[in-house]
């Protein structure tokens, strides 16, 4: 079993749609959780951290379920510019040096 | 603006040659990392460094070497011992333990290596 698993997609959605991505992780001692966005042939960039209480940043909402070892990202009112690969990222409790990246979920938003 | 600079952006290498990828950061971050990304796969950690003059192997260190002589610089050498070096190489840094956002990674734009 992979340490961080994501549905690779692709997810094809129309503009304005709501789309949700899921991610599971295997290490119950994991401490920090993030969503990164990666555009084609570019570097990953931090989208948002994920907190235990859940957090929202504009159209983006992240949720963490420690009991189920599950992280989610919800994008509301999708824009064409949201088309990218979304990476689920998990850091173990021992520190950030063994940060584990999921393989990513590809999203295509169409007009 | 603070950030991470990687060079070269594109590099072609003949089999049997060593190549060195440059990574420089002006974010005053303690920790630096090298990742490799292959199509359809997640990032895999090659080496990381928590402090100057110290570095640790990641999950796929074989065929690679690094140095950390300065806080700002963490070059990666891809040696001829690396059997499948064609990939997208990403350098990253983070503030380090004890700092705000300790685990948040900032990436450079990447170096794309192709072995001919």
PDB file of C-alpha atoms in Angstrom:
ATOM      1  CA  UNK A   1       0.000   0.000   0.000  1.00  0.00           C
ATOM      2  CA  UNK A   2       1.304   3.447  -0.905  1.00  0.00           C
ATOM      3  CA  UNK A   3       1.931   5.838   1.989  1.00  0.00           C
ATOM      4  CA  UNK A   4      -0.272   8.506   0.384  1.00  0.00           C
ATOM      5  CA  UNK A   5      -2.926   7.518  -2.134  1.00  0.00           C
ATOM      6  CA  UNK A   6      -4.967   9.710  -4.423  1.00  0.00           C
ATOM      7  CA  UNK A   7      -7.410   9.057  -7.227  1.00  0.00           C
ATOM      8  CA  UNK A   8      -5.338   9.979 -10.314  1.00  0.00           C
ATOM      9  CA  UNK A   9      -8.393  11.166 -12.240  1.00  0.00           C
ATOM     10  CA  UNK A  10      -8.600  12.973 -14.531  1.00  0.00           C
ATOM     11  CA  UNK A  11     -11.627  14.828 -13.312  1.00  0.00           C
ATOM     12  CA  UNK A  12     -13.331  16.675 -16.168  1.00  0.00           C
ATOM     13  CA  UNK A  13     -15.812  19.264 -14.917  1.00  0.00           C
ATOM     14  CA  UNK A  14     -17.599  22.291 -16.402  1.00  0.00           C
ATOM     15  CA  UNK A  15     -16.954  25.792 -15.169  1.00  0.00           C
ATOM     16  CA  UNK A  16     -18.935  26.535 -12.042  1.00  0.00           C
ATOM     17  CA  UNK A  17     -19.030  22.948 -10.868  1.00  0.00           C
ATOM     18  CA  UNK A  18     -18.074  21.744  -7.407  1.00  0.00           C
ATOM     19  CA  UNK A  19     -15.438  19.022  -7.316  1.00  0.00           C
ATOM     20  CA  UNK A  20     -13.951  17.058  -4.439  1.00  0.00           C
ATOM     21  CA  UNK A  21     -10.647  15.219  -4.193  1.00  0.00           C
ATOM     22  CA  UNK A  22      -9.823  12.592  -1.620  1.00  0.00           C
ATOM     23  CA  UNK A  23      -6.562  11.355  -0.211  1.00  0.00           C
ATOM     24  CA  UNK A  24      -5.720   8.605   2.265  1.00  0.00           C
ATOM     25  CA  UNK A  25      -2.490   8.164   4.209  1.00  0.00           C
ATOM     26  CA  UNK A  26      -1.109   5.103   5.928  1.00  0.00           C
ATOM     27  CA  UNK A  27       0.963   6.503   8.797  1.00  0.00           C
ATOM     28  CA  UNK A  28      -1.330   7.254  11.716  1.00  0.00           C
ATOM     29  CA  UNK A  29       1.439   9.301  13.344  1.00  0.00           C
ATOM     30  CA  UNK A  30       1.457  11.833  10.515  1.00  0.00           C
ATOM     31  CA  UNK A  31       1.482  15.388  11.775  1.00  0.00           C
ATOM     32  CA  UNK A  32       1.147  17.945   9.007  1.00  0.00           C
ATOM     33  CA  UNK A  33      -1.026  17.880   5.930  1.00  0.00           C
ATOM     34  CA  UNK A  34      -1.100  20.050   2.849  1.00  0.00           C
ATOM     35  CA  UNK A  35      -2.555  20.415  -0.614  1.00  0.00           C
ATOM     36  CA  UNK A  36      -0.196  21.597  -3.337  1.00  0.00           C
ATOM     37  CA  UNK A  37      -1.104  22.573  -6.859  1.00  0.00           C
ATOM     38  CA  UNK A  38       1.124  21.715  -9.815  1.00  0.00           C
ATOM     39  CA  UNK A  39       0.616  23.116 -13.292  1.00  0.00           C
ATOM     40  CA  UNK A  40       1.857  21.168 -16.290  1.00  0.00           C
ATOM     41  CA  UNK A  41       5.674  21.065 -16.378  1.00  0.00           C
ATOM     42  CA  UNK A  42       5.918  23.482 -13.453  1.00  0.00           C
ATOM     43  CA  UNK A  43       6.895  23.190  -9.817  1.00  0.00           C
ATOM     44  CA  UNK A  44       4.362  22.407  -7.072  1.00  0.00           C
ATOM     45  CA  UNK A  45       3.056  25.379  -5.129  1.00  0.00           C
ATOM     46  CA  UNK A  46       1.370  25.358  -1.754  1.00  0.00           C
ATOM     47  CA  UNK A  47      -2.387  25.685  -2.080  1.00  0.00           C
ATOM     48  CA  UNK A  48      -3.298  25.341   1.563  1.00  0.00           C
ATOM     49  CA  UNK A  49      -2.440  23.622   4.801  1.00  0.00           C
ATOM     50  CA  UNK A  50      -5.014  21.257   6.261  1.00  0.00           C
ATOM     51  CA  UNK A  51      -6.000  21.652   9.892  1.00  0.00           C
ATOM     52  CA  UNK A  52      -7.841  19.231  12.152  1.00  0.00           C
ATOM     53  CA  UNK A  53     -10.806  21.575  12.455  1.00  0.00           C
ATOM     54  CA  UNK A  54     -11.022  22.002   8.688  1.00  0.00           C
ATOM     55  CA  UNK A  55     -10.228  25.236   6.940  1.00  0.00           C
ATOM     56  CA  UNK A  56     -11.398  27.336   4.050  1.00  0.00           C
ATOM     57  CA  UNK A  57      -9.651  29.709   1.696  1.00  0.00           C
ATOM     58  CA  UNK A  58     -12.066  31.354  -0.694  1.00  0.00           C
ATOM     59  CA  UNK A  59     -13.486  28.670  -2.972  1.00  0.00           C
ATOM     60  CA  UNK A  60     -11.295  25.971  -1.455  1.00  0.00           C
ATOM     61  CA  UNK A  61     -12.138  23.905   1.629  1.00  0.00           C
ATOM     62  CA  UNK A  62      -9.857  21.303   3.180  1.00  0.00           C
ATOM     63  CA  UNK A  63     -10.897  18.659   5.682  1.00  0.00           C
ATOM     64  CA  UNK A  64      -8.902  16.214   7.775  1.00  0.00           C
ATOM     65  CA  UNK A  65     -10.244  13.040   9.380  1.00  0.00           C
ATOM     66  CA  UNK A  66      -7.531  11.577  11.551  1.00  0.00           C
ATOM     67  CA  UNK A  67      -9.602   8.575  12.625  1.00  0.00           C
ATOM     68  CA  UNK A  68     -10.048   7.486   9.019  1.00  0.00           C
ATOM     69  CA  UNK A  69      -6.649   8.847   7.895  1.00  0.00           C
ATOM     70  CA  UNK A  70      -8.357  10.783   5.174  1.00  0.00           C
ATOM     71  CA  UNK A  71      -7.920  14.272   3.703  1.00  0.00           C
ATOM     72  CA  UNK A  72     -10.186  16.040   1.275  1.00  0.00           C
ATOM     73  CA  UNK A  73     -10.159  19.144  -0.893  1.00  0.00           C
ATOM     74  CA  UNK A  74     -13.363  20.747  -2.136  1.00  0.00           C
ATOM     75  CA  UNK A  75     -13.326  23.308  -4.916  1.00  0.00           C
ATOM     76  CA  UNK A  76     -16.500  25.314  -5.421  1.00  0.00           C
ATOM     77  CA  UNK A  77     -17.435  27.352  -8.492  1.00  0.00           C
ATOM     78  CA  UNK A  78     -14.587  25.879 -10.570  1.00  0.00           C
ATOM     79  CA  UNK A  79     -12.691  28.230 -12.866  1.00  0.00           C
ATOM     80  CA  UNK A  80     -10.762  27.395 -16.020  1.00  0.00           C
ATOM     81  CA  UNK A  81      -7.644  28.468 -14.135  1.00  0.00           C
ATOM     82  CA  UNK A  82      -8.199  25.706 -11.580  1.00  0.00           C
ATOM     83  CA  UNK A  83      -7.086  23.147 -14.189  1.00  0.00           C
ATOM     84  CA  UNK A  84      -3.979  21.552 -12.688  1.00  0.00           C
ATOM     85  CA  UNK A  85      -2.760  18.540 -10.745  1.00  0.00           C
ATOM     86  CA  UNK A  86      -3.508  18.597  -7.030  1.00  0.00           C
ATOM     87  CA  UNK A  87      -0.997  16.896  -4.758  1.00  0.00           C
ATOM     88  CA  UNK A  88      -1.825  15.572  -1.310  1.00  0.00           C
ATOM     89  CA  UNK A  89       1.165  15.962   1.004  1.00  0.00           C
ATOM     90  CA  UNK A  90       1.759  14.406   4.415  1.00  0.00           C
ATOM     91  CA  UNK A  91       4.558  14.977   6.894  1.00  0.00           C
ATOM     92  CA  UNK A  92       5.348  12.456   9.653  1.00  0.00           C
ATOM     93  CA  UNK A  93       5.465  13.436  13.300  1.00  0.00           C
ATOM     94  CA  UNK A  94       9.247  13.221  13.304  1.00  0.00           C
ATOM     95  CA  UNK A  95       9.542  16.276  11.151  1.00  0.00           C
ATOM     96  CA  UNK A  96       9.327  17.609   7.667  1.00  0.00           C
ATOM     97  CA  UNK A  97      12.268  15.804   6.221  1.00  0.00           C
ATOM     98  CA  UNK A  98      10.373  12.771   5.047  1.00  0.00           C
ATOM     99  CA  UNK A  99       7.470  14.583   3.521  1.00  0.00           C
ATOM    100  CA  UNK A 100       5.446  12.184   1.408  1.00  0.00           C
ATOM    101  CA  UNK A 101       3.722  13.291  -1.788  1.00  0.00           C
ATOM    102  CA  UNK A 102       0.765  11.612  -3.400  1.00  0.00           C
ATOM    103  CA  UNK A 103       0.947  11.066  -7.152  1.00  0.00           C
ATOM    104  CA  UNK A 104      -1.666  13.777  -7.691  1.00  0.00           C
ATOM    105  CA  UNK A 105      -5.162  14.153  -9.071  1.00  0.00           C
ATOM    106  CA  UNK A 106      -5.565  15.859 -12.424  1.00  0.00           C
ATOM    107  CA  UNK A 107      -8.389  18.343 -12.873  1.00  0.00           C
ATOM    108  CA  UNK A 108      -9.606  19.753 -16.171  1.00  0.00           C
ATOM    109  CA  UNK A 109     -12.166  22.543 -16.001  1.00  0.00           C
ATOM    110  CA  UNK A 110     -13.906  23.182 -19.313  1.00  0.00           C
ATOM    111  CA  UNK A 111     -15.888  26.150 -20.559  1.00  0.00           C
TER     112      UNK A 111
ATOM    113  CA  UNK B   1      11.814  38.665  -4.133  1.00  0.00           C
ATOM    114  CA  UNK B   2      12.886  35.676  -2.084  1.00  0.00           C
ATOM    115  CA  UNK B   3      12.880  32.332  -3.751  1.00  0.00           C
ATOM    116  CA  UNK B   4      14.748  29.341  -5.069  1.00  0.00           C
ATOM    117  CA  UNK B   5      16.721  29.394  -8.288  1.00  0.00           C
ATOM    118  CA  UNK B   6      17.528  26.196 -10.128  1.00  0.00           C
ATOM    119  CA  UNK B   7      19.796  25.918 -13.126  1.00  0.00           C
ATOM    120  CA  UNK B   8      19.936  24.816 -15.800  1.00  0.00           C
ATOM    121  CA  UNK B   9      16.271  24.558 -16.685  1.00  0.00           C
ATOM    122  CA  UNK B  10      16.972  21.963 -19.381  1.00  0.00           C
ATOM    123  CA  UNK B  11      19.995  19.691 -19.590  1.00  0.00           C
ATOM    124  CA  UNK B  12      20.989  16.965 -21.977  1.00  0.00           C
ATOM    125  CA  UNK B  13      23.576  14.401 -20.975  1.00  0.00           C
ATOM    126  CA  UNK B  14      25.277  11.544 -22.689  1.00  0.00           C
ATOM    127  CA  UNK B  15      25.383   8.228 -20.917  1.00  0.00           C
ATOM    128  CA  UNK B  16      28.383   7.930 -18.643  1.00  0.00           C
ATOM    129  CA  UNK B  17      28.622  11.629 -17.870  1.00  0.00           C
ATOM    130  CA  UNK B  18      28.172  13.238 -14.483  1.00  0.00           C
ATOM    131  CA  UNK B  19      26.092  16.407 -14.335  1.00  0.00           C
ATOM    132  CA  UNK B  20      25.551  18.901 -11.535  1.00  0.00           C
ATOM    133  CA  UNK B  21      22.264  20.733 -10.974  1.00  0.00           C
ATOM    134  CA  UNK B  22      22.433  24.017  -9.128  1.00  0.00           C
ATOM    135  CA  UNK B  23      20.027  25.138  -6.395  1.00  0.00           C
ATOM    136  CA  UNK B  24      20.290  28.484  -4.607  1.00  0.00           C
ATOM    137  CA  UNK B  25      17.836  29.967  -2.105  1.00  0.00           C
ATOM    138  CA  UNK B  26      17.628  33.415  -0.522  1.00  0.00           C
ATOM    139  CA  UNK B  27      14.809  32.586   1.869  1.00  0.00           C
ATOM    140  CA  UNK B  28      17.180  32.033   4.808  1.00  0.00           C
ATOM    141  CA  UNK B  29      15.753  28.530   5.178  1.00  0.00           C
ATOM    142  CA  UNK B  30      17.657  25.949   7.163  1.00  0.00           C
ATOM    143  CA  UNK B  31      16.399  22.862   5.338  1.00  0.00           C
ATOM    144  CA  UNK B  32      16.847  22.010   1.677  1.00  0.00           C
ATOM    145  CA  UNK B  33      15.739  19.037  -0.380  1.00  0.00           C
ATOM    146  CA  UNK B  34      16.074  17.391  -3.776  1.00  0.00           C
ATOM    147  CA  UNK B  35      13.163  15.529  -5.310  1.00  0.00           C
ATOM    148  CA  UNK B  36      12.762  13.619  -8.515  1.00  0.00           C
ATOM    149  CA  UNK B  37       9.484  13.468 -10.428  1.00  0.00           C
ATOM    150  CA  UNK B  38       8.685  10.967 -13.153  1.00  0.00           C
ATOM    151  CA  UNK B  39       5.522  11.110 -15.291  1.00  0.00           C
ATOM    152  CA  UNK B  40       2.450   9.911 -13.417  1.00  0.00           C
ATOM    153  CA  UNK B  41       4.332   9.535 -10.168  1.00  0.00           C
ATOM    154  CA  UNK B  42       4.621  11.528  -7.003  1.00  0.00           C
ATOM    155  CA  UNK B  43       7.767  13.315  -5.944  1.00  0.00           C
ATOM    156  CA  UNK B  44      10.448  11.057  -4.527  1.00  0.00           C
ATOM    157  CA  UNK B  45      13.050  12.340  -2.078  1.00  0.00           C
ATOM    158  CA  UNK B  46      16.679  11.996  -3.165  1.00  0.00           C
ATOM    159  CA  UNK B  47      18.581  13.879  -0.453  1.00  0.00           C
ATOM    160  CA  UNK B  48      17.827  16.428   2.212  1.00  0.00           C
ATOM    161  CA  UNK B  49      19.852  18.727   4.427  1.00  0.00           C
ATOM    162  CA  UNK B  50      18.731  20.162   7.735  1.00  0.00           C
ATOM    163  CA  UNK B  51      21.786  22.324   8.296  1.00  0.00           C
ATOM    164  CA  UNK B  52      25.021  23.395   6.662  1.00  0.00           C
ATOM    165  CA  UNK B  53      27.619  20.639   6.276  1.00  0.00           C
ATOM    166  CA  UNK B  54      25.069  17.928   6.990  1.00  0.00           C
ATOM    167  CA  UNK B  55      22.819  15.954   4.656  1.00  0.00           C
ATOM    168  CA  UNK B  56      20.890  12.708   4.675  1.00  0.00           C
ATOM    169  CA  UNK B  57      19.871  10.172   2.056  1.00  0.00           C
ATOM    170  CA  UNK B  58      16.279  10.074   1.017  1.00  0.00           C
ATOM    171  CA  UNK B  59      14.418   7.180  -0.546  1.00  0.00           C
ATOM    172  CA  UNK B  60      16.272   7.059  -3.874  1.00  0.00           C
ATOM    173  CA  UNK B  61      19.808   8.355  -3.179  1.00  0.00           C
ATOM    174  CA  UNK B  62      21.697   5.742  -5.205  1.00  0.00           C
ATOM    175  CA  UNK B  63      23.559   7.319  -8.118  1.00  0.00           C
ATOM    176  CA  UNK B  64      23.289  10.852  -6.694  1.00  0.00           C
ATOM    177  CA  UNK B  65      25.508  13.028  -4.502  1.00  0.00           C
ATOM    178  CA  UNK B  66      25.075  16.403  -2.819  1.00  0.00           C
ATOM    179  CA  UNK B  67      26.974  18.962  -0.773  1.00  0.00           C
ATOM    180  CA  UNK B  68      25.854  21.699   1.615  1.00  0.00           C
ATOM    181  CA  UNK B  69      28.834  23.990   2.139  1.00  0.00           C
ATOM    182  CA  UNK B  70      26.698  27.115   2.355  1.00  0.00           C
ATOM    183  CA  UNK B  71      23.239  27.687   3.761  1.00  0.00           C
ATOM    184  CA  UNK B  72      22.052  29.114   0.449  1.00  0.00           C
ATOM    185  CA  UNK B  73      23.307  26.363  -1.818  1.00  0.00           C
ATOM    186  CA  UNK B  74      22.524  22.655  -2.238  1.00  0.00           C
ATOM    187  CA  UNK B  75      23.850  21.319  -5.571  1.00  0.00           C
ATOM    188  CA  UNK B  76      22.940  17.844  -6.791  1.00  0.00           C
ATOM    189  CA  UNK B  77      25.268  15.707  -8.892  1.00  0.00           C
ATOM    190  CA  UNK B  78      23.728  13.001 -11.031  1.00  0.00           C
ATOM    191  CA  UNK B  79      26.473  10.435 -11.510  1.00  0.00           C
ATOM    192  CA  UNK B  80      26.929   7.822 -14.193  1.00  0.00           C
ATOM    193  CA  UNK B  81      25.880   5.247 -11.580  1.00  0.00           C
ATOM    194  CA  UNK B  82      22.284   6.480 -11.805  1.00  0.00           C
ATOM    195  CA  UNK B  83      20.756   4.011 -14.261  1.00  0.00           C
ATOM    196  CA  UNK B  84      17.683   5.965 -15.273  1.00  0.00           C
ATOM    197  CA  UNK B  85      18.418   9.651 -14.730  1.00  0.00           C
ATOM    198  CA  UNK B  86      15.974  11.172 -17.219  1.00  0.00           C
ATOM    199  CA  UNK B  87      13.494  13.018 -15.020  1.00  0.00           C
ATOM    200  CA  UNK B  88      12.291  16.353 -13.671  1.00  0.00           C
ATOM    201  CA  UNK B  89      14.409  17.402 -10.674  1.00  0.00           C
ATOM    202  CA  UNK B  90      12.976  19.740  -8.079  1.00  0.00           C
ATOM    203  CA  UNK B  91      14.862  21.541  -5.341  1.00  0.00           C
ATOM    204  CA  UNK B  92      12.935  22.771  -2.313  1.00  0.00           C
ATOM    205  CA  UNK B  93      13.542  24.455   1.011  1.00  0.00           C
ATOM    206  CA  UNK B  94      11.665  24.876   4.265  1.00  0.00           C
ATOM    207  CA  UNK B  95      12.254  27.014   7.345  1.00  0.00           C
ATOM    208  CA  UNK B  96      13.228  24.007   9.473  1.00  0.00           C
ATOM    209  CA  UNK B  97      12.235  22.781  12.890  1.00  0.00           C
ATOM    210  CA  UNK B  98      11.321  25.423  15.431  1.00  0.00           C
ATOM    211  CA  UNK B  99      10.253  27.978  12.873  1.00  0.00           C
ATOM    212  CA  UNK B 100       6.797  29.015  11.758  1.00  0.00           C
ATOM    213  CA  UNK B 101       5.711  26.914   8.817  1.00  0.00           C
ATOM    214  CA  UNK B 102       8.565  24.506   9.531  1.00  0.00           C
ATOM    215  CA  UNK B 103       7.294  21.857   7.155  1.00  0.00           C
ATOM    216  CA  UNK B 104       6.053  24.062   4.337  1.00  0.00           C
ATOM    217  CA  UNK B 105       8.104  23.449   1.219  1.00  0.00           C
ATOM    218  CA  UNK B 106       8.944  26.121  -1.342  1.00  0.00           C
ATOM    219  CA  UNK B 107      10.108  24.763  -4.690  1.00  0.00           C
ATOM    220  CA  UNK B 108      12.371  25.997  -7.429  1.00  0.00           C
ATOM    221  CA  UNK B 109      11.186  25.902 -11.040  1.00  0.00           C
ATOM    222  CA  UNK B 110      12.915  22.590 -11.670  1.00  0.00           C
ATOM    223  CA  UNK B 111      15.581  21.165 -13.951  1.00  0.00           C
ATOM    224  CA  UNK B 112      14.592  18.766 -16.695  1.00  0.00           C
ATOM    225  CA  UNK B 113      17.380  16.261 -17.406  1.00  0.00           C
ATOM    226  CA  UNK B 114      17.381  14.091 -20.503  1.00  0.00           C
ATOM    227  CA  UNK B 115      19.953  11.389 -21.122  1.00  0.00           C
ATOM    228  CA  UNK B 116      20.652  10.789 -24.775  1.00  0.00           C
TER     229      UNK B 116
END
